[in-house]
mmCIF file of C-alpha atoms in Angstrom:
data_model
loop_
_atom_site.group_PDB
_atom_site.id
_atom_site.type_symbol
_atom_site.label_atom_id
_atom_site.label_comp_id
_atom_site.label_asym_id
_atom_site.label_seq_id
_atom_site.Cartn_x
_atom_site.Cartn_y
_atom_site.Cartn_z
ATOM 1 C CA MET U 1 72.306 66.228 84.986
ATOM 2 C CA LYS U 2 69.062 68.146 85.148
ATOM 3 C CA LEU U 3 68.987 68.002 88.935
ATOM 4 C CA ARG U 4 72.457 69.742 88.787
ATOM 5 C CA ASN U 5 71.220 72.365 86.184
ATOM 6 C CA TYR U 6 68.265 73.023 88.454
ATOM 7 C CA LEU U 7 70.316 73.484 91.336
ATOM 8 C CA THR U 8 72.901 75.797 89.476
ATOM 9 C CA ALA U 9 70.005 77.758 88.162
ATOM 10 C CA GLY U 10 68.283 77.988 91.584
ATOM 11 C CA ALA U 11 71.447 78.941 93.342
ATOM 12 C CA PHE U 12 72.006 81.748 90.822
ATOM 13 C CA ILE U 13 68.395 83.106 91.017
ATOM 14 C CA LEU U 14 68.919 82.991 94.925
ATOM 15 C CA VAL U 15 72.073 84.934 94.823
ATOM 16 C CA ILE U 16 70.553 87.482 92.582
ATOM 17 C CA PHE U 17 67.405 87.618 94.682
ATOM 18 C CA GLY U 18 69.106 87.832 97.847
ATOM 19 C CA PHE U 19 71.381 90.694 96.655
ATOM 20 C CA PHE U 20 68.302 92.642 95.360
ATOM 21 C CA ILE U 21 66.426 91.929 98.707
ATOM 22 C CA ALA U 22 69.668 92.998 100.655
ATOM 23 C CA ASN U 23 70.151 96.191 98.547
ATOM 24 C CA LEU U 24 66.512 97.106 99.368
ATOM 25 C CA ILE U 25 66.838 97.202 103.162
ATOM 26 C CA TYR U 26 70.460 98.288 102.928
ATOM 27 C CA THR U 27 71.099 101.916 104.150
ATOM 28 C CA PRO U 28 74.274 103.271 102.492
ATOM 29 C CA PRO U 29 76.437 105.522 104.391
ATOM 30 C CA GLU U 30 76.496 109.307 103.370
ATOM 31 C CA ILE U 31 80.269 109.333 103.136
ATOM 32 C CA SER U 32 82.614 106.728 101.936
ATOM 33 C CA MET U 33 85.485 106.840 104.694
ATOM 34 C CA SER U 34 87.628 105.035 102.416
ATOM 35 C CA GLU U 35 87.671 107.102 99.306
ATOM 36 C CA ARG U 36 87.190 110.343 101.205
ATOM 37 C CA ARG U 37 84.124 111.615 99.418
ATOM 38 C CA LYS U 38 80.381 112.022 99.924
ATOM 39 C CA LEU U 39 78.402 109.192 98.064
ATOM 40 C CA ALA U 40 75.670 109.958 95.674
ATOM 41 C CA LYS U 41 72.131 110.354 96.973
ATOM 42 C CA PHE U 42 68.853 108.729 95.623
ATOM 43 C CA PRO U 43 68.097 111.054 92.700
ATOM 44 C CA GLU U 44 64.999 113.389 92.655
ATOM 45 C CA LEU U 45 62.207 111.637 91.615
ATOM 46 C CA THR U 46 59.438 113.595 89.575
ATOM 47 C CA TRP U 47 57.463 112.949 86.608
ATOM 48 C CA GLU U 48 59.499 115.350 84.194
ATOM 49 C CA ARG U 49 63.066 113.889 85.491
ATOM 50 C CA VAL U 50 61.670 110.407 84.465
ATOM 51 C CA VAL U 51 60.379 111.655 81.197
ATOM 52 C CA ASN U 52 63.635 113.562 80.238
ATOM 53 C CA GLY U 53 65.898 110.513 81.425
ATOM 54 C CA LYS U 54 67.681 112.655 84.028
ATOM 55 C CA PHE U 55 66.342 110.351 86.818
ATOM 56 C CA MET U 56 67.683 107.161 85.393
ATOM 57 C CA ARG U 57 70.869 108.654 84.098
ATOM 58 C CA GLU U 58 71.699 109.636 87.944
ATOM 59 C CA PHE U 59 70.427 106.444 89.138
ATOM 60 C CA ASP U 60 72.404 104.389 87.039
ATOM 61 C CA ASP U 61 75.826 106.326 86.758
ATOM 62 C CA ASN U 62 75.740 107.736 90.312
ATOM 63 C CA PHE U 63 73.521 106.228 92.914
ATOM 64 C CA SER U 64 73.556 102.586 92.045
ATOM 65 C CA LEU U 65 77.412 102.457 91.759
ATOM 66 C CA ASP U 66 77.639 104.213 95.133
ATOM 67 C CA SER U 67 74.910 102.457 97.278
ATOM 68 C CA PHE U 68 75.139 98.755 96.802
ATOM 69 C CA ILE U 69 75.995 96.300 99.470
ATOM 70 C CA PHE U 70 79.284 95.110 100.216
ATOM 71 C CA ARG U 71 80.735 97.875 97.727
ATOM 72 C CA ASP U 72 84.197 98.287 99.503
ATOM 73 C CA THR U 73 84.551 94.434 99.401
ATOM 74 C CA PHE U 74 83.817 94.438 95.659
ATOM 75 C CA ARG U 75 86.136 97.317 94.971
ATOM 76 C CA THR U 76 89.227 95.543 96.793
ATOM 77 C CA ALA U 77 88.335 92.273 94.834
ATOM 78 C CA LYS U 78 88.228 94.107 91.549
ATOM 79 C CA ALA U 79 91.669 95.832 92.623
ATOM 80 C CA TYR U 80 93.332 92.357 93.315
ATOM 81 C CA PHE U 81 91.856 90.700 90.236
ATOM 82 C CA ALA U 82 93.185 93.641 87.974
ATOM 83 C CA ARG U 83 96.743 93.501 89.664
ATOM 84 C CA GLY U 84 96.932 89.768 90.042
ATOM 85 C CA ILE U 85 95.224 88.245 86.973
ATOM 86 C CA LEU U 86 95.201 91.060 84.329
ATOM 87 C CA MET U 87 98.911 92.023 85.704
ATOM 88 C CA GLN U 88 97.811 95.810 85.735
ATOM 89 C CA LYS U 89 100.551 97.850 87.701
ATOM 90 C CA ASP U 90 98.062 100.332 89.149
ATOM 91 C CA SER U 91 94.532 100.394 90.614
ATOM 92 C CA ASN U 92 92.599 103.615 90.080
ATOM 93 C CA ASP U 93 95.881 105.217 89.138
ATOM 94 C CA ILE U 94 97.568 104.338 92.507
ATOM 95 C CA TYR U 95 100.311 102.046 92.497
ATOM 96 C CA VAL U 96 102.620 100.529 95.294
ATOM 97 C CA ALA U 97 106.111 100.483 95.176
ATOM 98 C CA ASP U 98 108.614 99.748 97.929
ATOM 99 C CA GLY U 99 105.783 99.598 100.324
ATOM 100 C CA TYR U 100 104.565 103.074 99.369
ATOM 101 C CA ALA U 101 101.246 103.924 97.450
ATOM 102 C CA ALA U 102 101.925 106.776 95.285
ATOM 103 C CA LYS U 103 99.584 108.364 92.391
ATOM 104 C CA LEU U 104 100.421 108.191 88.801
ATOM 105 C CA GLU U 105 101.117 111.728 87.602
ATOM 106 C CA THR U 106 102.517 113.200 84.536
ATOM 107 C CA LEU U 107 103.721 116.908 83.865
ATOM 108 C CA ASN U 108 101.132 119.557 83.030
ATOM 109 C CA ASP U 109 103.201 122.183 81.603
ATOM 110 C CA LYS U 110 100.408 124.659 81.197
ATOM 111 C CA SER U 111 99.143 124.274 84.870
ATOM 112 C CA ILE U 112 102.719 124.709 86.208
ATOM 113 C CA GLN U 113 102.930 128.147 84.136
ATOM 114 C CA SER U 114 99.548 129.061 85.159
ATOM 115 C CA ALA U 115 100.669 128.630 88.876
ATOM 116 C CA ALA U 116 103.739 130.808 88.523
ATOM 117 C CA GLU U 117 101.540 133.378 86.777
ATOM 118 C CA LYS U 118 99.038 133.476 89.681
ATOM 119 C CA PHE U 119 101.633 133.662 92.310
ATOM 120 C CA ASN U 120 103.162 136.585 90.263
ATOM 121 C CA LYS U 121 100.098 138.306 90.366
ATOM 122 C CA VAL U 122 99.544 138.136 93.983
ATOM 123 C CA TYR U 123 103.256 139.257 94.536
ATOM 124 C CA ASN U 124 102.774 142.335 92.514
ATOM 125 C CA ALA U 125 99.417 143.094 94.329
ATOM 126 C CA TYR U 126 100.630 142.751 97.807
ATOM 127 C CA LEU U 127 104.187 141.449 98.298
ATOM 128 C CA LYS U 128 106.544 143.761 96.534
ATOM 129 C CA GLY U 129 109.275 144.825 99.072
ATOM 130 C CA HIS U 130 108.856 141.882 101.596
ATOM 131 C CA ASN U 131 111.337 138.987 101.788
ATOM 132 C CA VAL U 132 109.566 136.458 99.370
ATOM 133 C CA TYR U 133 110.597 132.963 98.900
ATOM 134 C CA PHE U 134 109.161 130.019 96.988
ATOM 135 C CA SER U 135 109.791 126.240 97.136
ATOM 136 C CA VAL U 136 108.073 122.982 95.824
ATOM 137 C CA ILE U 137 107.381 119.778 97.603
ATOM 138 C CA PRO U 138 107.812 116.841 95.527
ATOM 139 C CA ASP U 139 105.336 114.178 95.618
ATOM 140 C CA LYS U 140 106.134 110.328 96.358
ATOM 141 C CA GLY U 141 106.325 109.689 92.420
ATOM 142 C CA TYR U 142 109.915 111.819 92.751
ATOM 143 C CA PHE U 143 111.431 109.020 94.602
ATOM 144 C CA LEU U 144 109.374 106.024 93.278
ATOM 145 C CA ALA U 145 108.160 106.395 89.492
ATOM 146 C CA GLU U 146 111.171 106.193 87.365
ATOM 147 C CA LYS U 147 112.729 103.576 89.725
ATOM 148 C CA HIS U 148 110.175 101.378 89.347
ATOM 149 C CA GLY U 149 108.936 101.751 85.651
ATOM 150 C CA TYR U 150 105.950 104.197 86.271
ATOM 151 C CA PRO U 151 105.338 107.198 84.417
ATOM 152 C CA GLY U 152 105.865 110.352 86.341
ATOM 153 C CA ILE U 153 106.443 114.201 86.315
ATOM 154 C CA ASP U 154 109.379 115.726 84.785
ATOM 155 C CA TYR U 155 110.746 117.325 87.999
ATOM 156 C CA GLU U 156 113.706 119.235 86.646
ATOM 157 C CA LYS U 157 111.467 120.585 83.763
ATOM 158 C CA LEU U 158 108.707 121.719 86.637
ATOM 159 C CA VAL U 159 111.219 123.682 88.485
ATOM 160 C CA SER U 160 112.766 125.118 85.465
ATOM 161 C CA ILE U 161 109.348 126.696 84.512
ATOM 162 C CA MET U 162 108.542 127.629 87.861
ATOM 163 C CA THR U 163 112.002 129.593 88.271
ATOM 164 C CA SER U 164 111.731 131.073 84.909
ATOM 165 C CA ALA U 165 108.405 132.293 85.286
ATOM 166 C CA MET U 166 108.402 133.543 88.825
ATOM 167 C CA ASP U 167 109.387 137.249 89.654
ATOM 168 C CA PRO U 168 113.080 137.001 90.077
ATOM 169 C CA ASP U 169 112.775 138.980 93.299
ATOM 170 C CA MET U 170 111.107 135.770 94.585
ATOM 171 C CA LYS U 171 113.947 133.465 95.682
ATOM 172 C CA TYR U 172 113.744 129.653 95.063
ATOM 173 C CA ILE U 173 114.588 127.299 97.752
ATOM 174 C CA ASP U 174 115.448 124.008 96.616
ATOM 175 C CA MET U 175 114.305 121.546 98.818
ATOM 176 C CA PHE U 176 114.233 118.105 96.862
ATOM 177 C CA ASP U 177 117.470 116.769 98.101
ATOM 178 C CA GLN U 178 116.239 117.348 101.824
ATOM 179 C CA LEU U 179 113.563 114.619 101.558
ATOM 180 C CA GLU U 180 113.363 110.783 101.007
ATOM 181 C CA ILE U 181 110.595 108.528 100.494
ATOM 182 C CA SER U 182 110.871 107.298 104.100
ATOM 183 C CA ASP U 183 109.481 110.905 105.204
ATOM 184 C CA TYR U 184 106.192 110.098 103.773
ATOM 185 C CA TYR U 185 103.215 108.004 104.880
ATOM 186 C CA THR U 186 103.020 104.653 103.126
ATOM 187 C CA THR U 187 99.076 105.120 102.663
ATOM 188 C CA ASP U 188 98.784 108.908 102.151
ATOM 189 C CA LEU U 189 100.235 111.555 100.015
ATOM 190 C CA HIS U 190 101.494 113.781 103.012
ATOM 191 C CA TRP U 191 104.867 113.746 104.648
ATOM 192 C CA ASP U 192 105.152 112.611 108.256
ATOM 193 C CA GLN U 193 105.571 115.712 110.640
ATOM 194 C CA SER U 194 107.910 113.494 112.863
ATOM 195 C CA LYS U 195 110.209 113.381 109.823
ATOM 196 C CA ILE U 196 110.346 117.069 108.716
ATOM 197 C CA VAL U 197 111.859 118.776 111.647
ATOM 198 C CA LYS U 198 114.880 118.914 109.365
ATOM 199 C CA ILE U 199 112.920 120.542 106.763
ATOM 200 C CA ALA U 200 111.855 123.332 109.510
ATOM 201 C CA GLU U 201 115.630 123.569 110.103
ATOM 202 C CA PHE U 202 116.535 123.659 106.413
ATOM 203 C CA LEU U 203 113.933 126.339 105.868
ATOM 204 C CA GLY U 204 115.195 128.420 108.777
ATOM 205 C CA THR U 205 118.876 128.260 107.385
ATOM 206 C CA GLU U 206 117.628 129.547 104.077
ATOM 207 C CA MET U 207 115.245 132.248 105.265
ATOM 208 C CA GLY U 208 117.359 133.277 108.260
ATOM 209 C CA PHE U 209 115.064 132.024 111.164
ATOM 210 C CA ALA U 210 117.098 128.913 112.206
ATOM 211 C CA ASP U 211 118.462 130.195 115.658
ATOM 212 C CA ARG U 212 114.986 131.139 116.664
ATOM 213 C CA LEU U 213 113.786 127.496 116.332
ATOM 214 C CA ASP U 214 112.955 125.196 119.169
ATOM 215 C CA LYS U 215 114.329 121.951 118.303
ATOM 216 C CA GLU U 216 113.000 119.737 121.239
ATOM 217 C CA TYR U 217 109.577 118.049 120.943
ATOM 218 C CA THR U 218 107.793 115.328 122.646
ATOM 219 C CA SER U 219 105.570 113.130 120.273
ATOM 220 C CA LYS U 220 102.097 111.259 120.561
ATOM 221 C CA GLU U 221 100.959 108.802 117.922
ATOM 222 C CA LEU U 222 97.287 108.137 116.814
ATOM 223 C CA SER U 223 96.532 104.613 114.938
ATOM 224 C CA PRO U 224 95.685 103.053 112.662
ATOM 225 C CA PHE U 225 95.859 105.754 110.328
ATOM 226 C CA TYR U 226 94.554 104.974 106.642
ATOM 227 C CA GLY U 227 95.667 107.734 104.358
ATOM 228 C CA VAL U 228 94.012 109.024 101.226
ATOM 229 C CA TYR U 229 95.603 106.403 98.732
ATOM 230 C CA TYR U 230 94.740 103.380 100.846
ATOM 231 C CA GLY U 231 90.988 103.920 99.870
ATOM 232 C CA GLN U 232 91.513 105.118 96.277
ATOM 233 C CA ALA U 233 93.661 101.803 95.588
ATOM 234 C CA ALA U 234 91.150 99.805 97.142
ATOM 235 C CA LEU U 235 94.227 97.423 98.063
ATOM 236 C CA THR U 236 95.240 95.998 101.626
ATOM 237 C CA ILE U 237 98.032 98.121 102.878
ATOM 238 C CA ALA U 238 99.558 98.021 106.330
ATOM 239 C CA PRO U 239 98.262 101.313 108.087
ATOM 240 C CA ASP U 240 100.487 104.254 109.193
ATOM 241 C CA LYS U 241 100.722 105.768 112.551
ATOM 242 C CA LEU U 242 100.063 109.536 112.697
ATOM 243 C CA THR U 243 102.590 111.335 115.055
ATOM 244 C CA TYR U 244 102.293 115.035 116.081
ATOM 245 C CA LEU U 245 104.882 117.032 117.705
ATOM 246 C CA THR U 246 104.596 119.430 120.337
ATOM 247 C CA ASN U 247 106.684 121.277 123.249
ATOM 248 C CA GLU U 248 106.184 123.353 126.253
ATOM 249 C CA ASN U 249 105.821 126.585 124.283
ATOM 250 C CA PHE U 250 102.833 125.313 122.399
ATOM 251 C CA ASP U 251 100.568 125.610 125.331
ATOM 252 C CA SER U 252 100.821 129.418 124.970
ATOM 253 C CA LEU U 253 100.172 129.749 121.245
ATOM 254 C CA LYS U 254 96.800 130.827 119.793
ATOM 255 C CA VAL U 255 95.475 129.290 116.759
ATOM 256 C CA SER U 256 92.601 131.075 114.869
ATOM 257 C CA LEU U 257 90.407 129.842 111.783
ATOM 258 C CA PHE U 258 88.758 132.165 109.521
ATOM 259 C CA ASP U 259 85.061 131.764 109.297
ATOM 260 C CA THR U 260 83.837 132.579 105.515
ATOM 261 C CA LYS U 261 80.312 132.952 106.508
ATOM 262 C CA LYS U 262 80.789 135.226 109.430
ATOM 263 C CA LEU U 263 83.698 136.636 107.975
ATOM 264 C CA GLU U 264 85.623 136.755 111.213
ATOM 265 C CA TYR U 265 88.187 134.378 113.177
ATOM 266 C CA TYR U 266 87.367 132.025 115.865
ATOM 267 C CA GLU U 267 89.699 130.117 118.206
ATOM 268 C CA ALA U 268 90.728 126.523 117.596
ATOM 269 C CA GLU U 269 93.295 123.975 118.376
ATOM 270 C CA MET U 270 96.803 123.118 116.992
ATOM 271 C CA TYR U 271 96.384 119.578 116.934
ATOM 272 C CA ASN U 272 92.472 118.458 117.344
ATOM 273 C CA GLU U 273 92.381 114.657 117.982
ATOM 274 C CA ASP U 274 88.807 114.499 117.216
ATOM 275 C CA ASP U 275 89.286 114.968 113.599
ATOM 276 C CA PHE U 276 91.372 111.602 113.574
ATOM 277 C CA SER U 277 87.952 110.040 113.302
ATOM 278 C CA GLY U 278 86.684 112.254 110.539
ATOM 279 C CA VAL U 279 86.621 111.959 106.930
ATOM 280 C CA ASP U 280 90.366 112.980 106.682
ATOM 281 C CA PRO U 281 92.440 112.062 109.838
ATOM 282 C CA TYR U 282 95.304 114.126 108.619
ATOM 283 C CA ASP U 283 92.923 117.143 109.403
ATOM 284 C CA VAL U 284 94.381 116.582 113.118
ATOM 285 C CA PHE U 285 96.977 119.019 111.726
ATOM 286 C CA LEU U 286 95.207 122.805 112.041
ATOM 287 C CA SER U 287 91.816 121.509 111.257
ATOM 288 C CA GLY U 288 92.593 120.374 107.594
ATOM 289 C CA ALA U 289 91.139 122.389 104.767
ATOM 290 C CA GLU U 290 91.038 126.225 105.807
ATOM 291 C CA PRO U 291 91.259 129.429 103.864
ATOM 292 C CA LEU U 292 93.121 131.191 106.389
ATOM 293 C CA ILE U 293 94.760 130.276 109.799
ATOM 294 C CA VAL U 294 96.731 132.355 112.134
ATOM 295 C CA ILE U 295 99.210 131.130 114.747
ATOM 296 C CA GLU U 296 100.122 133.751 117.357
ATOM 297 C CA ASN U 297 103.269 133.375 119.613
ATOM 298 C CA GLU U 298 103.209 136.128 122.367
ATOM 299 C CA ASN U 299 106.618 134.490 123.525
ATOM 300 C CA ALA U 300 108.378 134.805 120.381
ATOM 301 C CA LYS U 301 111.951 136.146 120.437
ATOM 302 C CA THR U 302 111.048 138.515 117.368
ATOM 303 C CA ASP U 303 108.310 140.761 116.332
ATOM 304 C CA LYS U 304 108.551 139.388 112.895
ATOM 305 C CA GLU U 305 105.622 137.485 111.002
ATOM 306 C CA LEU U 306 105.508 134.843 108.478
ATOM 307 C CA PHE U 307 103.245 134.610 105.631
ATOM 308 C CA ILE U 308 102.826 131.037 103.871
ATOM 309 C CA PHE U 309 100.710 130.601 100.553
ATOM 310 C CA ARG U 310 100.019 126.925 100.913
ATOM 311 C CA ASP U 311 98.445 123.712 100.649
ATOM 312 C CA SER U 312 97.642 120.686 103.087
ATOM 313 C CA PHE U 313 101.310 119.797 103.428
ATOM 314 C CA THR U 314 101.817 122.966 105.415
ATOM 315 C CA SER U 315 99.352 122.052 107.964
ATOM 316 C CA ALA U 316 102.112 119.743 109.459
ATOM 317 C CA LEU U 317 104.947 121.971 108.870
ATOM 318 C CA ALA U 318 103.609 125.408 110.244
ATOM 319 C CA PRO U 319 103.566 124.036 113.993
ATOM 320 C CA LEU U 320 107.385 123.316 113.730
ATOM 321 C CA LEU U 321 108.162 127.047 112.655
ATOM 322 C CA SER U 322 105.694 128.735 115.381
ATOM 323 C CA ASP U 323 108.673 129.385 117.643
ATOM 324 C CA ALA U 324 110.429 131.469 115.304
ATOM 325 C CA TYR U 325 107.853 134.272 114.528
ATOM 326 C CA SER U 326 105.387 136.254 116.466
ATOM 327 C CA LYS U 327 102.619 135.357 114.093
ATOM 328 C CA ILE U 328 102.091 132.946 111.252
ATOM 329 C CA THR U 329 99.565 133.414 108.735
ATOM 330 C CA LEU U 330 98.541 130.366 106.480
ATOM 331 C CA ILE U 331 96.760 131.344 103.208
ATOM 332 C CA ASP U 332 95.042 128.556 101.178
ATOM 333 C CA MET U 333 94.163 130.301 97.927
ATOM 334 C CA ARG U 334 91.995 126.825 96.944
ATOM 335 C CA TYR U 335 89.676 128.363 99.313
ATOM 336 C CA ILE U 336 89.957 132.109 99.366
ATOM 337 C CA ASP U 337 90.329 134.318 96.089
ATOM 338 C CA GLY U 338 93.806 135.992 95.821
ATOM 339 C CA SER U 339 92.013 139.119 95.072
ATOM 340 C CA LEU U 340 90.131 139.175 98.420
ATOM 341 C CA LEU U 341 93.296 139.022 100.669
ATOM 342 C CA GLY U 342 93.754 142.598 100.896
ATOM 343 C CA ASP U 343 90.212 142.747 102.889
ATOM 344 C CA TYR U 344 91.156 140.053 105.571
ATOM 345 C CA VAL U 345 95.039 140.008 105.692
ATOM 346 C CA GLU U 346 97.507 142.740 106.608
ATOM 347 C CA PHE U 347 100.972 142.171 105.095
ATOM 348 C CA THR U 348 102.994 143.928 107.449
ATOM 349 C CA GLU U 349 106.456 145.276 106.487
ATOM 350 C CA ASN U 350 108.567 143.324 109.009
ATOM 351 C CA SER U 351 107.656 139.836 107.661
ATOM 352 C CA ASP U 352 108.810 136.999 105.294
ATOM 353 C CA VAL U 353 106.729 135.422 102.917
ATOM 354 C CA LEU U 354 106.680 131.773 101.631
ATOM 355 C CA PHE U 355 105.161 130.248 98.718
ATOM 356 C CA LEU U 356 105.242 126.308 99.454
ATOM 357 C CA TYR U 357 103.239 123.918 97.277
ATOM 358 C CA SER U 358 103.483 120.360 96.424
ATOM 359 C CA THR U 359 104.151 119.296 92.935
ATOM 360 C CA LEU U 360 100.524 117.724 92.977
ATOM 361 C CA ILE U 361 98.909 121.010 93.478
ATOM 362 C CA LEU U 362 101.114 122.816 91.131
ATOM 363 C CA ASN U 363 100.133 120.305 88.241
ATOM 364 C CA SER U 364 96.374 120.855 88.676
ATOM 365 C CA SER U 365 96.644 124.504 89.664
ATOM 366 C CA GLY U 366 93.384 125.421 88.278
ATOM 367 C CA THR U 367 92.297 124.603 92.063
ATOM 368 C CA ILE U 368 94.347 127.841 93.004
ATOM 369 C CA ASN U 369 91.971 131.005 92.783
ATOM 370 C CA VAL U 370 93.564 134.269 91.839
ATOM 371 C CA SER U 371 91.376 136.490 89.913
ATOM 372 C CA ILE U 372 93.521 139.638 90.474
ATOM 373 C CA LYS U 373 93.653 141.183 86.951
#
């Protein structure tokens, strides 16, 4: 009995000591690829910060949690324990239903109202007299939450708030019935570009540019694609394939991104495969999060322009609209304040305007920056 106790205690001490030594020599990565975020760095060590407790608080609450060895393995084990033993239906607010990972969301009425008010300010400042439309992209919870007993957004109420609060001259386009769960990636929040040609055609019908669309594309696949929910859930889910579409007209398109430091545009690529190995592989589409993106088509059959106020979903959609306009300007007010648009964007008379946002962004509209009085 004593020998067994000694062996047990020795094994325990060996494991603890082994992990201690391993963590001393382990160099944690700067970025968690699975969680799509920067990991906490070792806190600044000064006598003042030790005395006032800031050093230990940052060490315990941030650095120690982000920097231990086998961190992702432990996260996965914890997630499976919570689901398999504790019978929790979600992991880190991510649930899996019908093979698709989705995020738990409930309606934030004030956020939806705030989003509409911000869009109205932009409309009144820049867009009166233009053909202005707005539409809402449902998140995956629209197809999964109620069906599988999860809390979800009241989508009818969301649309009701938006349509009631938005300026009546802004036409609402309802695309909810145009989409299905199979149009989305299983591990990511976004829609699959290869599945949304129908959305480009639908918008074309509603906005009057359907006859200018090129409907013939060739596709290229990149894999494996692990979406943002894959890492957040810490569960083992089969990866997706990221597919992007192109045609012969894309070779003549000019894509420009706005440099917020130099305050000027520089040329970029429609699809940059190098970004597939970055923090967010979805950045393949138009380089991901950018305040302003311009797509110019010198071979367009029209001189009309399109301005899209948008979030990340539109990075995959905009290329499919590029044949229909001489110029498309994408505006992401999460990264440029709406009050500054007059300095960097010229809203021409011969243009259409579309406000296109996902329910996820509308439901947390504090990220949309509009300080117009």
